[in-house]
PDB file of C-alpha atoms in Angstrom:
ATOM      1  CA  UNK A   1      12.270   4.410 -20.844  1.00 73.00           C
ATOM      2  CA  UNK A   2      14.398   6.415 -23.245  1.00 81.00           C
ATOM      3  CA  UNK A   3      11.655   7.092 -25.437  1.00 92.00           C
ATOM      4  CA  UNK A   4      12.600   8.198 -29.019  1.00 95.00           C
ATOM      5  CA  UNK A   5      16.314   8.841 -29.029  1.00 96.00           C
ATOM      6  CA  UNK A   6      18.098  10.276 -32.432  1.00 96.00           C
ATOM      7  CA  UNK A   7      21.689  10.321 -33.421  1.00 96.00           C
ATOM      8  CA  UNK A   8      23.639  12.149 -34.030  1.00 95.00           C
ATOM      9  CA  UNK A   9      22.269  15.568 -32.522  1.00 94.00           C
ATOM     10  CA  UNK A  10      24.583  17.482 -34.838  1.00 95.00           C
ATOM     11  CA  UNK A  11      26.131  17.053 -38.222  1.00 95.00           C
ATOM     12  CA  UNK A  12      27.991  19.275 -40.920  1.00 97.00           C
ATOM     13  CA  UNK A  13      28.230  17.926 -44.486  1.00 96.00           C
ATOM     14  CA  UNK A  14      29.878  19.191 -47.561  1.00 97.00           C
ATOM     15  CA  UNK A  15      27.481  19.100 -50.572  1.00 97.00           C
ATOM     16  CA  UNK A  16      27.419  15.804 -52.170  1.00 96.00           C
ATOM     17  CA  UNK A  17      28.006  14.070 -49.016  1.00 97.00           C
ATOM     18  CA  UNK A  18      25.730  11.481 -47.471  1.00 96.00           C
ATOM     19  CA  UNK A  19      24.910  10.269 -44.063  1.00 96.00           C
ATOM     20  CA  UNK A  20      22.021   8.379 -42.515  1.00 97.00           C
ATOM     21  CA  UNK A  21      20.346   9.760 -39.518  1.00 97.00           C
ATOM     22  CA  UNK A  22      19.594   7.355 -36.788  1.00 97.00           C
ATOM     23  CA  UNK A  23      16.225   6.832 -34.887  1.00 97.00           C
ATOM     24  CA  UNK A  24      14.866   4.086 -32.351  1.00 97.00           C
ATOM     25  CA  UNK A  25      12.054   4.090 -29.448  1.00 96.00           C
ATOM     26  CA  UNK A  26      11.390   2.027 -26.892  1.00 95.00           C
ATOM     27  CA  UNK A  27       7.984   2.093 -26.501  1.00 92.00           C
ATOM     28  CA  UNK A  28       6.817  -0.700 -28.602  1.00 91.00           C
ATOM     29  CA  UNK A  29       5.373   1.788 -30.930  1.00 91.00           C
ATOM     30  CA  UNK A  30       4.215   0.368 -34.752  1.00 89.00           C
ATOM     31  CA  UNK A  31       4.661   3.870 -36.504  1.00 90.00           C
ATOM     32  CA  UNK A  32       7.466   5.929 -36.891  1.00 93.00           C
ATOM     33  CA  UNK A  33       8.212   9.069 -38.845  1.00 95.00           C
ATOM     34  CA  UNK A  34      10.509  11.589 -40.254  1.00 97.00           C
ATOM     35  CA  UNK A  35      10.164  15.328 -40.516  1.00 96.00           C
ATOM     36  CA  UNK A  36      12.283  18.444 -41.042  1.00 96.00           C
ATOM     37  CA  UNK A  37      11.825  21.418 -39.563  1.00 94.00           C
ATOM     38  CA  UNK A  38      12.660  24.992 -40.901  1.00 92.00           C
ATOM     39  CA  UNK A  39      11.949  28.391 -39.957  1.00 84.00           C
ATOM     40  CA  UNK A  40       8.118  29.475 -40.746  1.00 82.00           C
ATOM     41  CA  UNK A  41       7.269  26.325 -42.217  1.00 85.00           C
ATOM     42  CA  UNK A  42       6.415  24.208 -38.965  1.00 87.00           C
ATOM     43  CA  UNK A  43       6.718  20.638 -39.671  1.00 92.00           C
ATOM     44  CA  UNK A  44       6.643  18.440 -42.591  1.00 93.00           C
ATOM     45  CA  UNK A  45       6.604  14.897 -43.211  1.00 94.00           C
ATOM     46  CA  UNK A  46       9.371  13.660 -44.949  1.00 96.00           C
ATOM     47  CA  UNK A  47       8.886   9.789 -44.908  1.00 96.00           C
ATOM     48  CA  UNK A  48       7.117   7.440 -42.720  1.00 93.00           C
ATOM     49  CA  UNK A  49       6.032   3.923 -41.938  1.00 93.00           C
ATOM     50  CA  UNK A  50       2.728   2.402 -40.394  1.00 86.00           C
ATOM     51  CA  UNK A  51       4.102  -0.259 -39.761  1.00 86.00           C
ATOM     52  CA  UNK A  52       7.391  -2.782 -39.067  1.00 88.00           C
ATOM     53  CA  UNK A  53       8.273  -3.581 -43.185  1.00 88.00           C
ATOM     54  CA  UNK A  54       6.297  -1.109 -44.850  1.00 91.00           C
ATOM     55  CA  UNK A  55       7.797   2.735 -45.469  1.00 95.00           C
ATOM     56  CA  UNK A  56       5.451   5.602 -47.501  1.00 93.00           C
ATOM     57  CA  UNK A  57       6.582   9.467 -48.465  1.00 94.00           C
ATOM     58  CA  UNK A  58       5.679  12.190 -46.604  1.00 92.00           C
ATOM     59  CA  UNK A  59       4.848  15.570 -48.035  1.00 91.00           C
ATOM     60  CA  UNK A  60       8.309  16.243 -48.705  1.00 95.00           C
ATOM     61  CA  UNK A  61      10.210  12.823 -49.770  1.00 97.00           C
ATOM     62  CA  UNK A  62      12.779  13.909 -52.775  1.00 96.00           C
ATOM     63  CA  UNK A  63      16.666  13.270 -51.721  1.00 96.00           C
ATOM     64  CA  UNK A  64      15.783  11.422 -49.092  1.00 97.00           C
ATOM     65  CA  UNK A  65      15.417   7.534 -48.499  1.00 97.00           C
ATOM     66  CA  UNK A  66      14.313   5.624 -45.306  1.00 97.00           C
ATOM     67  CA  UNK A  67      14.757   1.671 -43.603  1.00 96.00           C
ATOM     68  CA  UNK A  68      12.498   0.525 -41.049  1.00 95.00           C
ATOM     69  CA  UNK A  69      15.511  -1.738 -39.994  1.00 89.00           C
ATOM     70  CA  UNK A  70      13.044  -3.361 -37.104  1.00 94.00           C
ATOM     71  CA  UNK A  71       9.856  -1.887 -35.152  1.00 94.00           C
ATOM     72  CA  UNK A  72      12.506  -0.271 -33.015  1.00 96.00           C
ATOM     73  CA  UNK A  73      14.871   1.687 -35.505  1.00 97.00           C
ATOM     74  CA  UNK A  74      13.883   3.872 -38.438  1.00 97.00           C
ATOM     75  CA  UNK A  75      16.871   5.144 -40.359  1.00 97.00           C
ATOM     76  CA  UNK A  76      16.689   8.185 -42.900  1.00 98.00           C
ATOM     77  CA  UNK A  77      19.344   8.716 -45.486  1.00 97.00           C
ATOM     78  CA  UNK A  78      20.441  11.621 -47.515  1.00 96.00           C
ATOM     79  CA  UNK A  79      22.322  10.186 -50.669  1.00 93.00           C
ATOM     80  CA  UNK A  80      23.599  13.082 -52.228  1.00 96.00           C
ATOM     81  CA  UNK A  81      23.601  16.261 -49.705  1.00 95.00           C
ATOM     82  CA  UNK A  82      22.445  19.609 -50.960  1.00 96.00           C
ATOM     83  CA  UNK A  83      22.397  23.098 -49.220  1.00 96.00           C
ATOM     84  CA  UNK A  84      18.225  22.756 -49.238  1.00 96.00           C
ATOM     85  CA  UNK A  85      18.382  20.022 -46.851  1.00 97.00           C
ATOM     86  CA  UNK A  86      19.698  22.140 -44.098  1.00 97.00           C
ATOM     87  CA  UNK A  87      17.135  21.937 -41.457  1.00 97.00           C
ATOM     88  CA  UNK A  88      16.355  20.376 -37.957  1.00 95.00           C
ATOM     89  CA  UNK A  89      15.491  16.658 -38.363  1.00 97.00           C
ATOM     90  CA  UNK A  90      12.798  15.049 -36.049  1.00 96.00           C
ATOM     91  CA  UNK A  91      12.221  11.297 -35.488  1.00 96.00           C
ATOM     92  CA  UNK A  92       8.662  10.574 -34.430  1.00 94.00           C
ATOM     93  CA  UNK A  93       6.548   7.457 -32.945  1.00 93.00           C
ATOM     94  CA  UNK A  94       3.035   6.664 -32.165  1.00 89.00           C
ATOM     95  CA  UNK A  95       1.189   3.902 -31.123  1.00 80.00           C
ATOM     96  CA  UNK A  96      -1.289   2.596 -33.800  1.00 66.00           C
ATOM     97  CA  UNK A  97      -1.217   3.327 -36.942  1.00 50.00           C
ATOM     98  CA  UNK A  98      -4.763   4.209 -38.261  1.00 49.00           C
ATOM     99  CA  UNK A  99      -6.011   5.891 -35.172  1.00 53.00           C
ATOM    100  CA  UNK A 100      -5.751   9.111 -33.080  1.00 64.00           C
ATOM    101  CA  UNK A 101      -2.063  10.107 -33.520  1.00 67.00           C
ATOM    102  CA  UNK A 102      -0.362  11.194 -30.490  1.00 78.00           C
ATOM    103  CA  UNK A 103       2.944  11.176 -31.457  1.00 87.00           C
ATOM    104  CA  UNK A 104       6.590  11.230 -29.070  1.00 90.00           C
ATOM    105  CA  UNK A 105       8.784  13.402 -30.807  1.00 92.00           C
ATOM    106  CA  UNK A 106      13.237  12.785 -30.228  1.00 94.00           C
ATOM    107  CA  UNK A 107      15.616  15.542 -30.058  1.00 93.00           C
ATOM    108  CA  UNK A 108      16.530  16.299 -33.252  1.00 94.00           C
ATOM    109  CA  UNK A 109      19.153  16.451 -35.537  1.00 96.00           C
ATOM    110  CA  UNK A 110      20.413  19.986 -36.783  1.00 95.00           C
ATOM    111  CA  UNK A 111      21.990  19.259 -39.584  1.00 96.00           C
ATOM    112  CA  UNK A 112      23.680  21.932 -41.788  1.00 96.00           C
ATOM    113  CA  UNK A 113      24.981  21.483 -45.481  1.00 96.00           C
ATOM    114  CA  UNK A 114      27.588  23.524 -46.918  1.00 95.00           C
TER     115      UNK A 114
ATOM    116  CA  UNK B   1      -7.160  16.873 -47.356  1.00 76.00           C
ATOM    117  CA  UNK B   2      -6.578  18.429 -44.328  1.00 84.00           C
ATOM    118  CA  UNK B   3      -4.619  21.694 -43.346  1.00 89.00           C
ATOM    119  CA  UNK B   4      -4.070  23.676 -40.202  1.00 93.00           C
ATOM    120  CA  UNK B   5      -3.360  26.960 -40.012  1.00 94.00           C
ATOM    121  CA  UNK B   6      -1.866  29.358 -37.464  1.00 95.00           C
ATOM    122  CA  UNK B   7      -2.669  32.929 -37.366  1.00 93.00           C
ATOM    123  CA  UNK B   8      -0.007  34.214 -35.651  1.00 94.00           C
ATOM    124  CA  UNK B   9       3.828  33.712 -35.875  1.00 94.00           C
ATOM    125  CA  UNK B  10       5.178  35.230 -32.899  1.00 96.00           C
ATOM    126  CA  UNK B  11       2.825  36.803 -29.689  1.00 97.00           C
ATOM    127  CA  UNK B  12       4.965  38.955 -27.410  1.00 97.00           C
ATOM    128  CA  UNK B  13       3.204  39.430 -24.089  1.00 97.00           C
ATOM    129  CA  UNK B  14       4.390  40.247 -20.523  1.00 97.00           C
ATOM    130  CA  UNK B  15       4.219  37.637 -17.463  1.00 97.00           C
ATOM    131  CA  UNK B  16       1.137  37.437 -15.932  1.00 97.00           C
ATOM    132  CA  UNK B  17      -1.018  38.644 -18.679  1.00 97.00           C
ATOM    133  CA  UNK B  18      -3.934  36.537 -20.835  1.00 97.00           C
ATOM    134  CA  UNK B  19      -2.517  34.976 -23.925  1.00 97.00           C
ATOM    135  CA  UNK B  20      -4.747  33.236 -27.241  1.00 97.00           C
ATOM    136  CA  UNK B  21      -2.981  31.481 -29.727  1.00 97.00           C
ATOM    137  CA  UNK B  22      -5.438  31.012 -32.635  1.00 97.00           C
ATOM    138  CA  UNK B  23      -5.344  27.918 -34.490  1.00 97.00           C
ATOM    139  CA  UNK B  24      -7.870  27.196 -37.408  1.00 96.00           C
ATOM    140  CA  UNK B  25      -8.046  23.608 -39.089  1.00 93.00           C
ATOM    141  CA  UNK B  26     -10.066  22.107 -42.580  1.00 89.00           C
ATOM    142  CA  UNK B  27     -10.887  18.897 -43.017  1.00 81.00           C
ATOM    143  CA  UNK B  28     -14.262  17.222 -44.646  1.00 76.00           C
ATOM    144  CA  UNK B  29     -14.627  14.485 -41.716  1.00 79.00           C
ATOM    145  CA  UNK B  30     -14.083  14.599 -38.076  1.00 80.00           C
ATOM    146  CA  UNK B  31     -10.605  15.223 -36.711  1.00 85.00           C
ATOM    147  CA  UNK B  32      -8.457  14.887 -33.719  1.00 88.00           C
ATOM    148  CA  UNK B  33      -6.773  18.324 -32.446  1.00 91.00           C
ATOM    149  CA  UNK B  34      -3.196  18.459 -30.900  1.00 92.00           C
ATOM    150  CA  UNK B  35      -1.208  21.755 -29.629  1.00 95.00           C
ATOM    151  CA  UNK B  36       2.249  20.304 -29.120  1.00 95.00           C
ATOM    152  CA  UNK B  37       5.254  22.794 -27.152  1.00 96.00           C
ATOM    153  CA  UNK B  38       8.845  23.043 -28.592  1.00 94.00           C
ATOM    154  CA  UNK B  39      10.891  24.226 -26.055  1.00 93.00           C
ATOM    155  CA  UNK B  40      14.610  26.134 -27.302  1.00 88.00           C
ATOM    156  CA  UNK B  41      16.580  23.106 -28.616  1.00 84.00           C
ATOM    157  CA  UNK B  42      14.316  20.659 -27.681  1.00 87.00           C
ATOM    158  CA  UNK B  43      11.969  18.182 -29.279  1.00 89.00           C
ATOM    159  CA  UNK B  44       8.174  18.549 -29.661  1.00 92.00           C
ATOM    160  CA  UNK B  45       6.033  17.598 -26.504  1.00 92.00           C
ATOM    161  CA  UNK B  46       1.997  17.279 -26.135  1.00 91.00           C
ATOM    162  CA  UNK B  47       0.871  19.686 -24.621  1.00 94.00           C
ATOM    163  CA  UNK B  48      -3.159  18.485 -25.083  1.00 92.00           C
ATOM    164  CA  UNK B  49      -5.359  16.788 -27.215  1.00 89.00           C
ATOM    165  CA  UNK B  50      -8.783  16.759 -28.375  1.00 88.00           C
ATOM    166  CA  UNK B  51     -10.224  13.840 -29.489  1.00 82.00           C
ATOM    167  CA  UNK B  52     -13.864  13.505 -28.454  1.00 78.00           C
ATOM    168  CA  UNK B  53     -16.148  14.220 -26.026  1.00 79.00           C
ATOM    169  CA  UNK B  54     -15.595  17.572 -23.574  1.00 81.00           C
ATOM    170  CA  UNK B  55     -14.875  19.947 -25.691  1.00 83.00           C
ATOM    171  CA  UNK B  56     -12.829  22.024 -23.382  1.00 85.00           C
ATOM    172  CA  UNK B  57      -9.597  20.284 -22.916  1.00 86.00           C
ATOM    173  CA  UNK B  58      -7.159  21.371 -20.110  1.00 85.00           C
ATOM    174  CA  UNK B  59      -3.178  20.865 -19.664  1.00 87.00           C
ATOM    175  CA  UNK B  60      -1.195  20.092 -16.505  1.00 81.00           C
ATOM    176  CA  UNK B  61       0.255  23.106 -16.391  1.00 87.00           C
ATOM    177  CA  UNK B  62      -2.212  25.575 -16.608  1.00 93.00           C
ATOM    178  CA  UNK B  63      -3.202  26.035 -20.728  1.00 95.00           C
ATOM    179  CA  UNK B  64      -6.779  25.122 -21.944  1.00 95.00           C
ATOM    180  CA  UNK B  65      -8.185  24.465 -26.091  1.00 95.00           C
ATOM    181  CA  UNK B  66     -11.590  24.756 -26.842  1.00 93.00           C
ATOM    182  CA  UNK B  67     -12.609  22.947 -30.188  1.00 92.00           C
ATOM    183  CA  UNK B  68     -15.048  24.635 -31.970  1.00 91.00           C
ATOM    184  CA  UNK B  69     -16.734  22.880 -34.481  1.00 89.00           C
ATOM    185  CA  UNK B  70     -18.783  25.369 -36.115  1.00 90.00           C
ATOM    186  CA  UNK B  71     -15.608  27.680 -36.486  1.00 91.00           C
ATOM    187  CA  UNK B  72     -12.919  25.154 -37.248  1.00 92.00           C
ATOM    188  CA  UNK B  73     -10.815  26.076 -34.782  1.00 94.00           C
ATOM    189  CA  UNK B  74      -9.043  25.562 -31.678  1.00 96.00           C
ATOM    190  CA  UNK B  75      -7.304  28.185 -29.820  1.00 97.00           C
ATOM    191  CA  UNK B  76      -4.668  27.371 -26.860  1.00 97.00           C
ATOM    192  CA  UNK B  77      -5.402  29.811 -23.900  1.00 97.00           C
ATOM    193  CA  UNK B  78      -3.511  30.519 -20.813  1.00 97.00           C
ATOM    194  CA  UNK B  79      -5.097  33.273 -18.137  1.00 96.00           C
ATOM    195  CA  UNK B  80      -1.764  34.098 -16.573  1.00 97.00           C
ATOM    196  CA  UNK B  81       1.334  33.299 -18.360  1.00 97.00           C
ATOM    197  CA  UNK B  82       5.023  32.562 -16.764  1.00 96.00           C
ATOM    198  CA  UNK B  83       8.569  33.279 -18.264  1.00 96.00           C
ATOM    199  CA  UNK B  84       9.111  29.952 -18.740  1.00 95.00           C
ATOM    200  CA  UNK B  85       6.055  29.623 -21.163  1.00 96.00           C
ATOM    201  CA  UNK B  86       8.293  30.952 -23.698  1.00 97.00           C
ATOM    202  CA  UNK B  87       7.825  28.566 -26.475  1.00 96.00           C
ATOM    203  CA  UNK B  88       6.788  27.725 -29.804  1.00 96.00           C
ATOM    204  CA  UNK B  89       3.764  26.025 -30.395  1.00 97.00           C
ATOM    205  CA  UNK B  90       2.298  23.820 -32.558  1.00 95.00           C
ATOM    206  CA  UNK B  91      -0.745  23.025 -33.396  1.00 95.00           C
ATOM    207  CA  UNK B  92      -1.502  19.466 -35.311  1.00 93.00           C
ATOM    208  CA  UNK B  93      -4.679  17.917 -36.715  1.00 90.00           C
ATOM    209  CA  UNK B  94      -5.317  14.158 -37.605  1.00 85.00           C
ATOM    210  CA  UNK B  95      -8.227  12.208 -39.123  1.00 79.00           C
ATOM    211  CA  UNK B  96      -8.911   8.550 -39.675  1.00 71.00           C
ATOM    212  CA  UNK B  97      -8.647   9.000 -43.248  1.00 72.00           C
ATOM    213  CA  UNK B  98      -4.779  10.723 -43.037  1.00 69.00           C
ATOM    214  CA  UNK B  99      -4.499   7.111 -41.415  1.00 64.00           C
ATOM    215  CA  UNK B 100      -1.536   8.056 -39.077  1.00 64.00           C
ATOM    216  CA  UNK B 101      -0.299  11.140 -40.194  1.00 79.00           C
ATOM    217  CA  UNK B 102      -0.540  14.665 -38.159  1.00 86.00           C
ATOM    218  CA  UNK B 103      -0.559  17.743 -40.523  1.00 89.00           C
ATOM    219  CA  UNK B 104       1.137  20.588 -38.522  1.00 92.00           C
ATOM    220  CA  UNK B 105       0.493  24.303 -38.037  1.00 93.00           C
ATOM    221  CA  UNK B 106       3.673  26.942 -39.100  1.00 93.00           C
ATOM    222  CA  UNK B 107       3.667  27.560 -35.279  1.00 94.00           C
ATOM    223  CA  UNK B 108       3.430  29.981 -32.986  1.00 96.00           C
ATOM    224  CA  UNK B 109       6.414  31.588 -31.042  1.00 96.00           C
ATOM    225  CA  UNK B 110       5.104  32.670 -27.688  1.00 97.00           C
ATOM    226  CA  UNK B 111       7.587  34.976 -25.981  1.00 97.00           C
ATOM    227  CA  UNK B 112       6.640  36.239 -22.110  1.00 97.00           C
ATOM    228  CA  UNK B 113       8.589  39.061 -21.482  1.00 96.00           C
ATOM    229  CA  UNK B 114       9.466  39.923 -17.416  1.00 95.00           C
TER     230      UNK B 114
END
Protein backbone atom coordinates (compact mmCIF):
# COMPACT_ATOMS: atom_id res chain seq x y z
CA UNK A 1 0.00 0.00 0.00
CA UNK A 2 1.12 3.46 -1.05
CA UNK A 3 -1.17 5.10 1.15
CA UNK A 4 -1.91 8.81 0.34
CA UNK A 5 0.54 9.87 -2.31
CA UNK A 6 0.57 13.77 -3.58
CA UNK A 7 2.05 15.28 -6.65
CA UNK A 8 3.94 17.14 -7.33
CA UNK A 9 6.15 17.51 -4.04
CA UNK A 10 7.37 20.88 -5.28
CA UNK A 11 6.11 23.71 -7.39
CA UNK A 12 7.06 27.47 -8.16
CA UNK A 13 4.39 29.70 -9.75
CA UNK A 14 4.41 33.21 -10.95
CA UNK A 15 1.38 35.17 -9.60
CA UNK A 16 -1.60 34.67 -11.68
CA UNK A 17 -0.63 31.26 -12.54
CA UNK A 18 -2.68 28.15 -11.85
CA UNK A 19 -2.03 24.55 -11.24
CA UNK A 20 -3.97 21.71 -9.66
CA UNK A 21 -2.39 19.70 -6.99
CA UNK A 22 -2.82 16.02 -7.22
CA UNK A 23 -3.97 13.54 -4.43
CA UNK A 24 -5.06 9.72 -4.39
CA UNK A 25 -5.03 6.81 -1.57
CA UNK A 26 -5.29 3.48 -1.71
CA UNK A 27 -6.92 2.55 1.16
CA UNK A 28 -10.47 2.52 0.17
CA UNK A 29 -10.98 5.51 2.30
CA UNK A 30 -14.60 7.64 1.75
CA UNK A 31 -13.12 11.06 3.01
CA UNK A 32 -10.48 13.03 1.81
CA UNK A 33 -9.17 16.48 2.59
CA UNK A 34 -7.08 19.44 1.87
CA UNK A 35 -5.07 21.62 4.18
CA UNK A 36 -2.23 24.15 4.10
CA UNK A 37 0.20 24.47 6.39
CA UNK A 38 2.17 27.67 7.46
CA UNK A 39 4.43 28.62 10.10
CA UNK A 40 2.56 29.13 13.66
CA UNK A 41 -0.69 28.45 12.33
CA UNK A 42 -0.72 24.48 12.44
CA UNK A 43 -3.18 23.17 10.08
CA UNK A 44 -6.20 24.34 8.39
CA UNK A 45 -8.78 22.91 6.34
CA UNK A 46 -8.98 24.18 3.09
CA UNK A 47 -11.66 21.95 1.34
CA UNK A 48 -12.91 18.55 1.87
CA UNK A 49 -15.30 15.79 0.94
CA UNK A 50 -17.24 13.07 3.06
CA UNK A 51 -17.80 11.37 0.58
CA UNK A 52 -17.19 10.05 -3.36
CA UNK A 53 -19.45 13.14 -5.28
CA UNK A 54 -19.90 15.48 -2.60
CA UNK A 55 -17.00 18.36 -1.80
CA UNK A 56 -17.61 21.14 1.33
CA UNK A 57 -15.08 24.24 2.38
CA UNK A 58 -12.85 24.04 4.97
CA UNK A 59 -11.97 26.89 7.26
CA UNK A 60 -10.00 28.46 4.70
CA UNK A 61 -11.68 27.83 1.06
CA UNK A 62 -11.22 31.36 -0.96
CA UNK A 63 -8.89 30.88 -4.28
CA UNK A 64 -9.10 27.56 -4.11
CA UNK A 65 -11.42 24.89 -5.87
CA UNK A 66 -11.49 21.03 -5.45
CA UNK A 67 -12.79 17.57 -7.69
CA UNK A 68 -13.37 14.43 -6.03
CA UNK A 69 -12.54 12.91 -9.54
CA UNK A 70 -13.35 9.20 -7.91
CA UNK A 71 -13.12 7.80 -4.15
CA UNK A 72 -9.47 7.44 -5.01
CA UNK A 73 -8.29 10.99 -6.30
CA UNK A 74 -9.07 14.39 -4.82
CA UNK A 75 -7.67 17.21 -6.89
CA UNK A 76 -7.25 20.91 -5.51
CA UNK A 77 -6.86 23.82 -7.84
CA UNK A 78 -5.54 27.26 -7.49
CA UNK A 79 -7.12 29.42 -10.39
CA UNK A 80 -5.45 32.51 -10.10
CA UNK A 81 -2.07 32.18 -7.88
CA UNK A 82 -1.30 34.81 -5.31
CA UNK A 83 1.82 35.28 -3.01
CA UNK A 84 -0.71 34.32 0.18
CA UNK A 85 -1.04 30.91 -1.03
CA UNK A 86 2.53 30.06 -0.42
CA UNK A 87 2.43 27.31 2.03
CA UNK A 88 2.93 23.45 2.43
CA UNK A 89 -0.11 21.59 0.99
CA UNK A 90 -1.34 18.32 2.71
CA UNK A 91 -3.71 15.71 1.19
CA UNK A 92 -5.56 13.78 3.87
CA UNK A 93 -7.87 10.46 4.13
CA UNK A 94 -9.89 8.73 6.68
CA UNK A 95 -12.07 6.02 6.83
CA UNK A 96 -15.73 7.03 7.63
CA UNK A 97 -16.95 10.01 7.40
CA UNK A 98 -19.08 10.90 10.53
CA UNK A 99 -17.02 9.05 13.04
CA UNK A 100 -13.71 9.15 15.00
CA UNK A 101 -11.29 10.75 12.48
CA UNK A 102 -8.00 9.19 12.26
CA UNK A 103 -6.72 10.59 9.39
CA UNK A 104 -3.36 9.36 6.89
CA UNK A 105 -1.73 12.38 6.01
CA UNK A 106 0.66 12.41 2.16
CA UNK A 107 3.80 14.23 1.79
CA UNK A 108 3.04 17.42 0.89
CA UNK A 109 3.34 19.87 -1.58
CA UNK A 110 5.57 23.05 -0.86
CA UNK A 111 4.46 25.24 -3.06
CA UNK A 112 5.86 28.82 -3.34
CA UNK A 113 4.28 31.83 -5.32
CA UNK A 114 6.22 34.61 -6.57
CA UNK B 1 -17.43 24.77 17.85
CA UNK B 2 -14.47 23.26 18.79
CA UNK B 3 -10.80 24.60 19.20
CA UNK B 4 -7.53 23.22 20.42
CA UNK B 5 -4.97 24.99 21.71
CA UNK B 6 -1.24 24.49 22.29
CA UNK B 7 0.61 26.21 24.95
CA UNK B 8 3.83 26.01 23.81
CA UNK B 9 5.51 26.64 20.38
CA UNK B 10 8.84 25.30 20.68
CA UNK B 11 10.28 23.08 24.04
CA UNK B 12 14.07 22.80 23.92
CA UNK B 13 15.21 20.01 26.22
CA UNK B 14 18.33 17.77 26.36
CA UNK B 15 18.27 13.81 25.61
CA UNK B 16 17.27 11.87 28.28
CA UNK B 17 15.34 14.36 30.19
CA UNK B 18 11.22 14.43 31.00
CA UNK B 19 9.33 16.37 28.41
CA UNK B 20 5.19 17.71 28.65
CA UNK B 21 3.71 19.12 25.79
CA UNK B 22 0.46 20.77 26.99
CA UNK B 23 -2.44 20.62 24.86
CA UNK B 24 -5.89 22.13 25.97
CA UNK B 25 -9.16 21.52 23.82
CA UNK B 26 -13.13 23.17 23.98
CA UNK B 27 -15.84 21.62 22.79
CA UNK B 28 -19.65 21.40 24.30
CA UNK B 29 -19.97 17.45 23.61
CA UNK B 30 -17.61 14.64 23.89
CA UNK B 31 -14.55 14.52 21.67
CA UNK B 32 -11.93 12.30 20.28
CA UNK B 33 -8.14 13.45 21.06
CA UNK B 34 -5.23 12.94 18.52
CA UNK B 35 -1.37 14.08 18.97
CA UNK B 36 -0.09 13.52 15.45
CA UNK B 37 4.22 13.84 14.75
CA UNK B 38 5.57 15.83 11.72
CA UNK B 39 8.83 14.79 11.18
CA UNK B 40 11.41 17.55 8.99
CA UNK B 41 9.88 17.35 5.47
CA UNK B 42 7.60 14.82 6.12
CA UNK B 43 3.87 14.34 6.36
CA UNK B 44 1.79 14.13 9.57
CA UNK B 45 1.74 10.63 11.35
CA UNK B 46 -0.50 9.39 14.52
CA UNK B 47 1.22 9.25 17.04
CA UNK B 48 -2.02 8.21 19.56
CA UNK B 49 -5.46 8.61 20.01
CA UNK B 50 -8.01 8.90 22.56
CA UNK B 51 -11.25 7.94 21.91
CA UNK B 52 -12.91 6.23 24.86
CA UNK B 53 -12.40 4.20 27.56
CA UNK B 54 -8.65 4.13 29.42
CA UNK B 55 -7.91 7.29 29.77
CA UNK B 56 -4.21 6.92 29.68
CA UNK B 57 -3.26 6.20 26.18
CA UNK B 58 0.30 4.96 25.32
CA UNK B 59 2.43 5.08 21.89
CA UNK B 60 4.77 2.45 20.43
CA UNK B 61 7.53 4.27 20.95
CA UNK B 62 7.60 5.33 24.28
CA UNK B 63 5.09 8.76 24.59
CA UNK B 64 1.87 8.58 26.76
CA UNK B 65 -1.59 11.34 26.78
CA UNK B 66 -3.70 11.47 29.56
CA UNK B 67 -7.23 13.02 28.77
CA UNK B 68 -8.50 14.94 31.37
CA UNK B 69 -11.91 15.71 31.30
CA UNK B 70 -12.37 18.02 34.05
CA UNK B 71 -9.37 20.18 32.69
CA UNK B 72 -9.88 19.94 28.96
CA UNK B 73 -6.79 18.82 28.22
CA UNK B 74 -4.43 16.34 27.06
CA UNK B 75 -0.81 16.58 27.45
CA UNK B 76 1.76 14.22 25.40
CA UNK B 77 4.51 12.99 27.89
CA UNK B 78 7.69 11.21 27.31
CA UNK B 79 10.00 10.22 30.62
CA UNK B 80 13.22 10.03 28.66
CA UNK B 81 13.45 11.64 25.38
CA UNK B 82 15.91 10.63 22.26
CA UNK B 83 17.50 12.92 19.51
CA UNK B 84 15.45 11.60 17.14
CA UNK B 85 12.22 12.82 18.99
CA UNK B 86 12.91 16.04 17.45
CA UNK B 87 9.63 16.92 16.00
CA UNK B 88 6.71 18.98 15.77
CA UNK B 89 3.65 17.97 17.17
CA UNK B 90 0.27 18.26 16.74
CA UNK B 91 -2.37 17.93 18.61
CA UNK B 92 -6.08 17.41 16.90
CA UNK B 93 -9.58 17.12 18.36
CA UNK B 94 -12.78 15.68 16.62
CA UNK B 95 -16.44 15.30 17.62
CA UNK B 96 -19.42 13.63 16.04
CA UNK B 97 -20.95 16.85 15.43
CA UNK B 98 -17.61 18.34 13.29
CA UNK B 99 -18.84 15.10 11.35
CA UNK B 100 -15.32 14.27 9.90
CA UNK B 101 -13.31 17.10 10.40
CA UNK B 102 -10.12 17.31 12.93
CA UNK B 103 -9.49 20.91 14.22
CA UNK B 104 -5.67 21.15 14.79
CA UNK B 105 -3.43 22.65 17.47
CA UNK B 106 -0.59 25.56 16.16
CA UNK B 107 1.89 22.78 17.21
CA UNK B 108 4.53 22.18 19.16
CA UNK B 109 8.25 22.03 17.99
CA UNK B 110 10.04 19.63 20.26
CA UNK B 111 13.80 19.96 19.84
CA UNK B 112 16.19 17.31 22.02
CA UNK B 113 19.38 18.70 22.12
CA UNK B 114 22.63 16.01 22.63
Amino acid sequence: NAGVTQTPKFQVLKTGQSMTLQCAQDMNHNSMYWYRQDPGMGLRLIYYSASEGTTDKGEVPNGYNVSRLNKREFSLRLESAAPSQTSVYFCASSEIAGNYNEQFFGPGTRLTVL
Amino acid sequence: AQSVTQLDSQVPVFEEAPVELRCNYSSSVSVYLFWYVQYPNQGLQLLLKYLSGSTLVESINGFEAEFNKSQTSFHLRKPSVHISDTAEYFCAVSSLTSGSRLTFGEGTQLTVNP
